[in-house]
Short mmCIF file of C-alpha atoms in Angstrom, two decimals:
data_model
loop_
_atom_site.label_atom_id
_atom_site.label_comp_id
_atom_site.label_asym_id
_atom_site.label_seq_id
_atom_site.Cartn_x
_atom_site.Cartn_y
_atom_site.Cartn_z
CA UNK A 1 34.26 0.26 -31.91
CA UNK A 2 30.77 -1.19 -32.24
CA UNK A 3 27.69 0.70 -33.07
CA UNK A 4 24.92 1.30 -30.11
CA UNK A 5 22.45 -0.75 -30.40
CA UNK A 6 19.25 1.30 -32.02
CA UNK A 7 16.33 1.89 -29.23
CA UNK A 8 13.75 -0.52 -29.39
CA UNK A 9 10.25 0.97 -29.65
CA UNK A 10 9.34 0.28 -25.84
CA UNK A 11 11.97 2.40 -24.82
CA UNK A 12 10.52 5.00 -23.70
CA UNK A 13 9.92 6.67 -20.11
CA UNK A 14 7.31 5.36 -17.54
CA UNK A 15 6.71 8.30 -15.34
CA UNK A 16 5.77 6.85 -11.61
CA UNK A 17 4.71 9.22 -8.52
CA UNK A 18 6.08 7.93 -5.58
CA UNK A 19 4.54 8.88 -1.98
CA UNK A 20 6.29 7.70 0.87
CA UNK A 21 5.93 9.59 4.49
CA UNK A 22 3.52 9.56 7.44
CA UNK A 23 4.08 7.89 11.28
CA UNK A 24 5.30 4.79 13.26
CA UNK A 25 6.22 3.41 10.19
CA UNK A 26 9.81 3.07 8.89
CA UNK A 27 8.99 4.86 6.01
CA UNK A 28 13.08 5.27 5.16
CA UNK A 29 13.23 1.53 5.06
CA UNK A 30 9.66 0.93 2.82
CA UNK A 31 10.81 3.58 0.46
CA UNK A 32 14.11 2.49 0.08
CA UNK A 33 13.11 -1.47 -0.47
CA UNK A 34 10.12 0.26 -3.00
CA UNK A 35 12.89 2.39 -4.94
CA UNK A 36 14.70 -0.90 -5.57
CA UNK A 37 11.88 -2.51 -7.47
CA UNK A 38 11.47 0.41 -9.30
CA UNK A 39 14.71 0.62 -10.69
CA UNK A 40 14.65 -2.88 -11.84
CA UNK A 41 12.92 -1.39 -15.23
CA UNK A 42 15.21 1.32 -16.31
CA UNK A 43 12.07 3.28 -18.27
CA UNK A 44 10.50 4.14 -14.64
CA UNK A 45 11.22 7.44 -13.71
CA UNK A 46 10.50 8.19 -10.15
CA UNK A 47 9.68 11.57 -8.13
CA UNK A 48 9.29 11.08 -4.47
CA UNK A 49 7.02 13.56 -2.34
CA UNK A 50 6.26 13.42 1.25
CA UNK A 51 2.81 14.39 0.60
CA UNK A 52 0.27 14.43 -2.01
CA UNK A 53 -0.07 17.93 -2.45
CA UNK A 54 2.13 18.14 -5.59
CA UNK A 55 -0.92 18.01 -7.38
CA UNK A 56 0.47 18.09 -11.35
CA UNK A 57 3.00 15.80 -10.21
CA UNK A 58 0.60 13.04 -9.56
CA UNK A 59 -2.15 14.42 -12.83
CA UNK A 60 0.60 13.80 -15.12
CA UNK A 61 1.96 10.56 -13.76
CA UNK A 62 1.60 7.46 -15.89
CA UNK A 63 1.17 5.54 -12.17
CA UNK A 64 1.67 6.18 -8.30
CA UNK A 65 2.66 4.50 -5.69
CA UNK A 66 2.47 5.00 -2.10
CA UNK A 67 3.42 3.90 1.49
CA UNK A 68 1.91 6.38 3.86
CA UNK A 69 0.13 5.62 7.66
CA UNK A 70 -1.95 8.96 8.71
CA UNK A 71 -0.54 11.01 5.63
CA UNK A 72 -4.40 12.57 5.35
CA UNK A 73 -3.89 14.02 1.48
CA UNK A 74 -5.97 17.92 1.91
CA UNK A 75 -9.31 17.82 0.27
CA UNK A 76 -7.77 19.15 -3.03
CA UNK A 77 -5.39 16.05 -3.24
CA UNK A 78 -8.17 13.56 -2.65
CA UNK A 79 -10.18 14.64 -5.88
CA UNK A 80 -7.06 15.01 -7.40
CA UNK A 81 -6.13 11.06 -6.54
CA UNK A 82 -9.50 10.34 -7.64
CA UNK A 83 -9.65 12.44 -10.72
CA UNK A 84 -6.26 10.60 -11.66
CA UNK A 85 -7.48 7.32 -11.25
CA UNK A 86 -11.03 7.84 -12.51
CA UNK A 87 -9.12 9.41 -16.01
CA UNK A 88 -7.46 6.14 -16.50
CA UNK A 89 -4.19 6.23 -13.91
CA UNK A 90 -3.15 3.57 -11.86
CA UNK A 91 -2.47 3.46 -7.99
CA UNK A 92 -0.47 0.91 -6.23
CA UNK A 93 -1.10 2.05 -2.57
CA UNK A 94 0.70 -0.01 0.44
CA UNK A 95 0.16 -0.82 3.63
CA UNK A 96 -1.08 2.15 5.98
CA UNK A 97 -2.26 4.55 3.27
CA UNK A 98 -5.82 4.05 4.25
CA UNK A 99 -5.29 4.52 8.05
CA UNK A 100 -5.58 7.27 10.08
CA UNK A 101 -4.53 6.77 13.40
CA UNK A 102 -5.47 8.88 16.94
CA UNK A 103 -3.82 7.99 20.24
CA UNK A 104 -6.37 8.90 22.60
CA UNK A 105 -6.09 9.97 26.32
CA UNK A 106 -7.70 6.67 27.56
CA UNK A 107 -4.71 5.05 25.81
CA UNK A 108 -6.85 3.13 22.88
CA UNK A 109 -6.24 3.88 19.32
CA UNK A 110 -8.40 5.07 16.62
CA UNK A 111 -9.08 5.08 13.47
CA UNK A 112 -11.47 8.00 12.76
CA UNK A 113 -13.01 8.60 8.96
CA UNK A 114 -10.94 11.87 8.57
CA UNK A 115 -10.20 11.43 4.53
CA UNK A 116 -13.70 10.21 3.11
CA UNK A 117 -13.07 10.81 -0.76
CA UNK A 118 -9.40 8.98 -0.31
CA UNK A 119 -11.04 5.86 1.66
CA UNK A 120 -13.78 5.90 -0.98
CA UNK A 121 -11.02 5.72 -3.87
CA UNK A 122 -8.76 3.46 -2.43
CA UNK A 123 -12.01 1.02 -1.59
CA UNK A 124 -11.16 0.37 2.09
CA UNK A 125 -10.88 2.19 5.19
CA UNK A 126 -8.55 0.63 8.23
CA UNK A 127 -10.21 -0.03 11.45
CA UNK A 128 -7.42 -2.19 13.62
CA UNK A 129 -5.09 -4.74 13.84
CA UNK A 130 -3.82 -7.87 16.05
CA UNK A 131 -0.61 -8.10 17.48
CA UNK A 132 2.09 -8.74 14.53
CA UNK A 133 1.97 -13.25 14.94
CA UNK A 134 1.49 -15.60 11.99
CA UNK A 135 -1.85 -15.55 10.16
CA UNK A 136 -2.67 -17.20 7.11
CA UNK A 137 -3.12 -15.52 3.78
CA UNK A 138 -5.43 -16.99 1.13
CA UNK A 139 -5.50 -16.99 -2.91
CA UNK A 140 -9.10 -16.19 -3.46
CA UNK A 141 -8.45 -16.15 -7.30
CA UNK A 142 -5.50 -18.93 -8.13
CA UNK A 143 -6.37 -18.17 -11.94
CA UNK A 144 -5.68 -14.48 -11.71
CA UNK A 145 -2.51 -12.95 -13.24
CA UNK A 146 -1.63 -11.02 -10.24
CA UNK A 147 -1.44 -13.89 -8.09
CA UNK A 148 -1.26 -17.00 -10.47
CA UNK A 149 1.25 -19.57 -8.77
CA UNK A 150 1.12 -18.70 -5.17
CA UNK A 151 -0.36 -20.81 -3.20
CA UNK A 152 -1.82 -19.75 0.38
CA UNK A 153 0.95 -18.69 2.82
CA UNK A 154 1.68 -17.82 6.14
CA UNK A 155 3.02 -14.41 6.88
CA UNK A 156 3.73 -12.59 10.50
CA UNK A 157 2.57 -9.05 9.69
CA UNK A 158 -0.04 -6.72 11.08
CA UNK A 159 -3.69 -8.57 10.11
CA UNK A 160 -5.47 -5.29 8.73
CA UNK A 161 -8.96 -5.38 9.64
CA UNK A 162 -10.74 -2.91 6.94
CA UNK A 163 -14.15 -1.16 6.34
CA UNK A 164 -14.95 -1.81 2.68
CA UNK A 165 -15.86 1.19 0.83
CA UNK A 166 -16.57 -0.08 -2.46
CA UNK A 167 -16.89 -3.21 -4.94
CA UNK A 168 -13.65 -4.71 -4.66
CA UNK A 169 -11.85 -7.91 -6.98
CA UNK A 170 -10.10 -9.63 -4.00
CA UNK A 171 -6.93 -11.45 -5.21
CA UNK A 172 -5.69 -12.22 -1.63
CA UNK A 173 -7.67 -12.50 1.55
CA UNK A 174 -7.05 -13.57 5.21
CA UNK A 175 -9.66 -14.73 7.68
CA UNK A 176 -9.79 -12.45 11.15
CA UNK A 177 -10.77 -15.54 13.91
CA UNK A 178 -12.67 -12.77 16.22
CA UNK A 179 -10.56 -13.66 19.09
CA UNK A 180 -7.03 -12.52 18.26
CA UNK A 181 -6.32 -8.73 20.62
CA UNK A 182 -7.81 -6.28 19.51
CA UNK A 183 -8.55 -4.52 22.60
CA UNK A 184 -6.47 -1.39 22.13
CA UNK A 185 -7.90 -0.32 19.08
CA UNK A 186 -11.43 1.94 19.46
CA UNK A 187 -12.92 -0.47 16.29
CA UNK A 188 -12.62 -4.09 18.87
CA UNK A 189 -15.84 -5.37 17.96
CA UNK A 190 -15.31 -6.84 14.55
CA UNK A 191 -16.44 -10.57 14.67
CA UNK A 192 -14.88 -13.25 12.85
CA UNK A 193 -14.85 -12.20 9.22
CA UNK A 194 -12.56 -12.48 6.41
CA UNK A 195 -10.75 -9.09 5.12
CA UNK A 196 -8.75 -7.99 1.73
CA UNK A 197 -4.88 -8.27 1.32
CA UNK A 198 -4.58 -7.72 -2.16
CA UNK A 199 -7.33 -6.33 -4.42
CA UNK A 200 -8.54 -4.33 -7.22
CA UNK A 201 -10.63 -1.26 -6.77
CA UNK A 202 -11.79 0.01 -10.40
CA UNK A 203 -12.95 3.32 -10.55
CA UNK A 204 -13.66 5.10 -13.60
CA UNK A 205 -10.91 4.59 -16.93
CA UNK A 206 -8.71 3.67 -13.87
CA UNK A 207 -7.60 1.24 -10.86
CA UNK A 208 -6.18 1.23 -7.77
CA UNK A 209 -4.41 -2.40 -6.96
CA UNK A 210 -3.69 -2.28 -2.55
CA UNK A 211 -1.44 -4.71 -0.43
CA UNK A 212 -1.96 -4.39 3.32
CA UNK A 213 1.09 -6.63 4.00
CA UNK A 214 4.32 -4.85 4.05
CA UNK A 215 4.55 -3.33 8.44
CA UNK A 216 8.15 -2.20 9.38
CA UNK A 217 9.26 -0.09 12.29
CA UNK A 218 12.57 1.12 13.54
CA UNK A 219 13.54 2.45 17.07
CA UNK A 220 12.81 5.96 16.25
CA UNK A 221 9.20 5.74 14.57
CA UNK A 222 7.00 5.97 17.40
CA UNK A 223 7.73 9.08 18.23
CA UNK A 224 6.25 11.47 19.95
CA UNK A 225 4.21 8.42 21.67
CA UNK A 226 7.39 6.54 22.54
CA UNK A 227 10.85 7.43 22.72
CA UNK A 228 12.27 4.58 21.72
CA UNK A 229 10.85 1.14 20.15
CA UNK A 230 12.77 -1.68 21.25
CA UNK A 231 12.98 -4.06 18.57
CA UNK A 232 13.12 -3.07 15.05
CA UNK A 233 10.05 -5.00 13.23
CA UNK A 234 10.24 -5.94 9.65
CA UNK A 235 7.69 -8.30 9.76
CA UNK A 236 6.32 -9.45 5.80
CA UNK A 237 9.25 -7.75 4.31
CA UNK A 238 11.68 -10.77 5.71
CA UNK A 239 9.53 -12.89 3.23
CA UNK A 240 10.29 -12.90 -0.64
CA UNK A 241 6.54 -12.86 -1.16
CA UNK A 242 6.16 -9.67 -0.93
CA UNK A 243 8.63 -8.64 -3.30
CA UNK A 244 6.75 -11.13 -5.43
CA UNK A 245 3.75 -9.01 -4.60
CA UNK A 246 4.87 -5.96 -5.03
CA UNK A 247 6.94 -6.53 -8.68
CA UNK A 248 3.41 -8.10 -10.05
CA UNK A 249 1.93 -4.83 -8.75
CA UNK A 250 4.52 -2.32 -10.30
CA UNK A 251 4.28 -4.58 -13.79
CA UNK A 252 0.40 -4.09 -13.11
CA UNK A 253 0.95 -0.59 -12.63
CA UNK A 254 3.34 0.05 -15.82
CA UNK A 255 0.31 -2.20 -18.43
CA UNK A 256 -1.38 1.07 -19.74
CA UNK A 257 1.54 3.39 -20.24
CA UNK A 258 3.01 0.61 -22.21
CA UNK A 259 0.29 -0.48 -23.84
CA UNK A 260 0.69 3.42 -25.58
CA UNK A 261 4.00 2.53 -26.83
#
């Protein structure tokens, strides 16, 4: 019988906070497909909250991640998240986590500022969106780790249009044309502009690193609006970029609790 092999001196636990909840998303799907990277490195331990609320939880986490649309955190959990991140913790936040989203009586959508600390630490506040068709993505820094080798790429996702709320390192940007539909949503005046994918937010000892891409829907997530949803989207998760994207951003995520080793 052969001897077990002696642990190496990076074995040791990565503790991650994983968020995944919120509306007219399928959030089973996201936090499945996010699980899966996550278990790719054995020393990532997960716990997996519906909320942010678990305050301890995310103030001793080594990083979090979440994929949330309208999940406002209570005013407690937004100085928490900040807190974390300003005290050195990382914060890979996807997709809808900065939106909050209000279907109002005259049938348009908005996207009030309901969660001003949490918009403020995640650098960028979600006004609206196109229809989910093909729009380009851009590499606005080729040289940068994050994104080093990808070239610009066409995705069909939902084109977030954002408020910025702070300095922000852009990795990834796309360019909004100003004519695209954007009629439904109360923010429909945004001109032709260019917006954040993937970026950097520093704050403090700390970081947050957000990816817009990444929309999926089943047939059951628009409820109580709709009943049913007729086609299930997917949209940027049928392309292996974003699993590119995302493993760069959990390595990303992982640097300072390994650089402790």
């Amino acid at each position: 019988m052969s001897e077990a092999p002696e642990r190496r001196p990076d074995q040791k636990p990565i503790h991650c906070v994983l968020v995944a909840a919120g509306k007219y998303h399928d959030i089973d799907y996201a936090r499945l497909e996010v699980m899966k990277l996550l278990a790719e490195d054995d020393r990532i331990r997960v716990r997996v909250f519906e909320d942010y609320e678990n305050l301890e939880a995310i103030r001793n986490a080594d990083f979090l991640v979440s994929y949330t649309c309208d999940l406002q955190p209570s005013e407690a959990a937004q100085k928490n998240i900040q807190d974390f991140v300003n005290n050195g913790g990382r914060y890979f936040a996807l997709h809808g986590t900065n939106a909050v989203l209000k279907f109002l009586d005259d049938g348009l959508v908005d996207a009030p500022d309901e969660m001003p600390v949490f918009a403020d630490t995640l650098g960028t506040r979600f006004l609206s969106h196109p229809p989910i068709i093909p729009f380009t993505v851009d590499n606005a820094q080729p040289d940068h780790p994050l994104v080093k080798g990808i070239p610009s790429f066409e995705t069909v996702d939902e084109q977030y249009l954002v408020e910025t709320r702070a300095e922000l390192d852009v990795l990834l940007d796309t360019e909004y044309n100003g004519t695209d539909d954007i009629s439904g949503f109360v923010h429909s005046d945004i001109k032709k502009s260019r917006h954040p994918v993937f970026y950097i937010r520093r704050m403090g000892e700390g970081a947050v690193l957000y990816l817009t891409m990444g929309h999926c829907r089943g047939h059951y997530d628009m409820e109580p609006v709709l009943d049913w949803w007729p086609e299930v989207d997917r949209s940027g998760w049928q392309q292996p970029i974003i699993y590119d994207l995302l493993r760069r951003g959990i390595g990303w995520s992982c640097e300072p609790a390994i650089a402790k080793f």
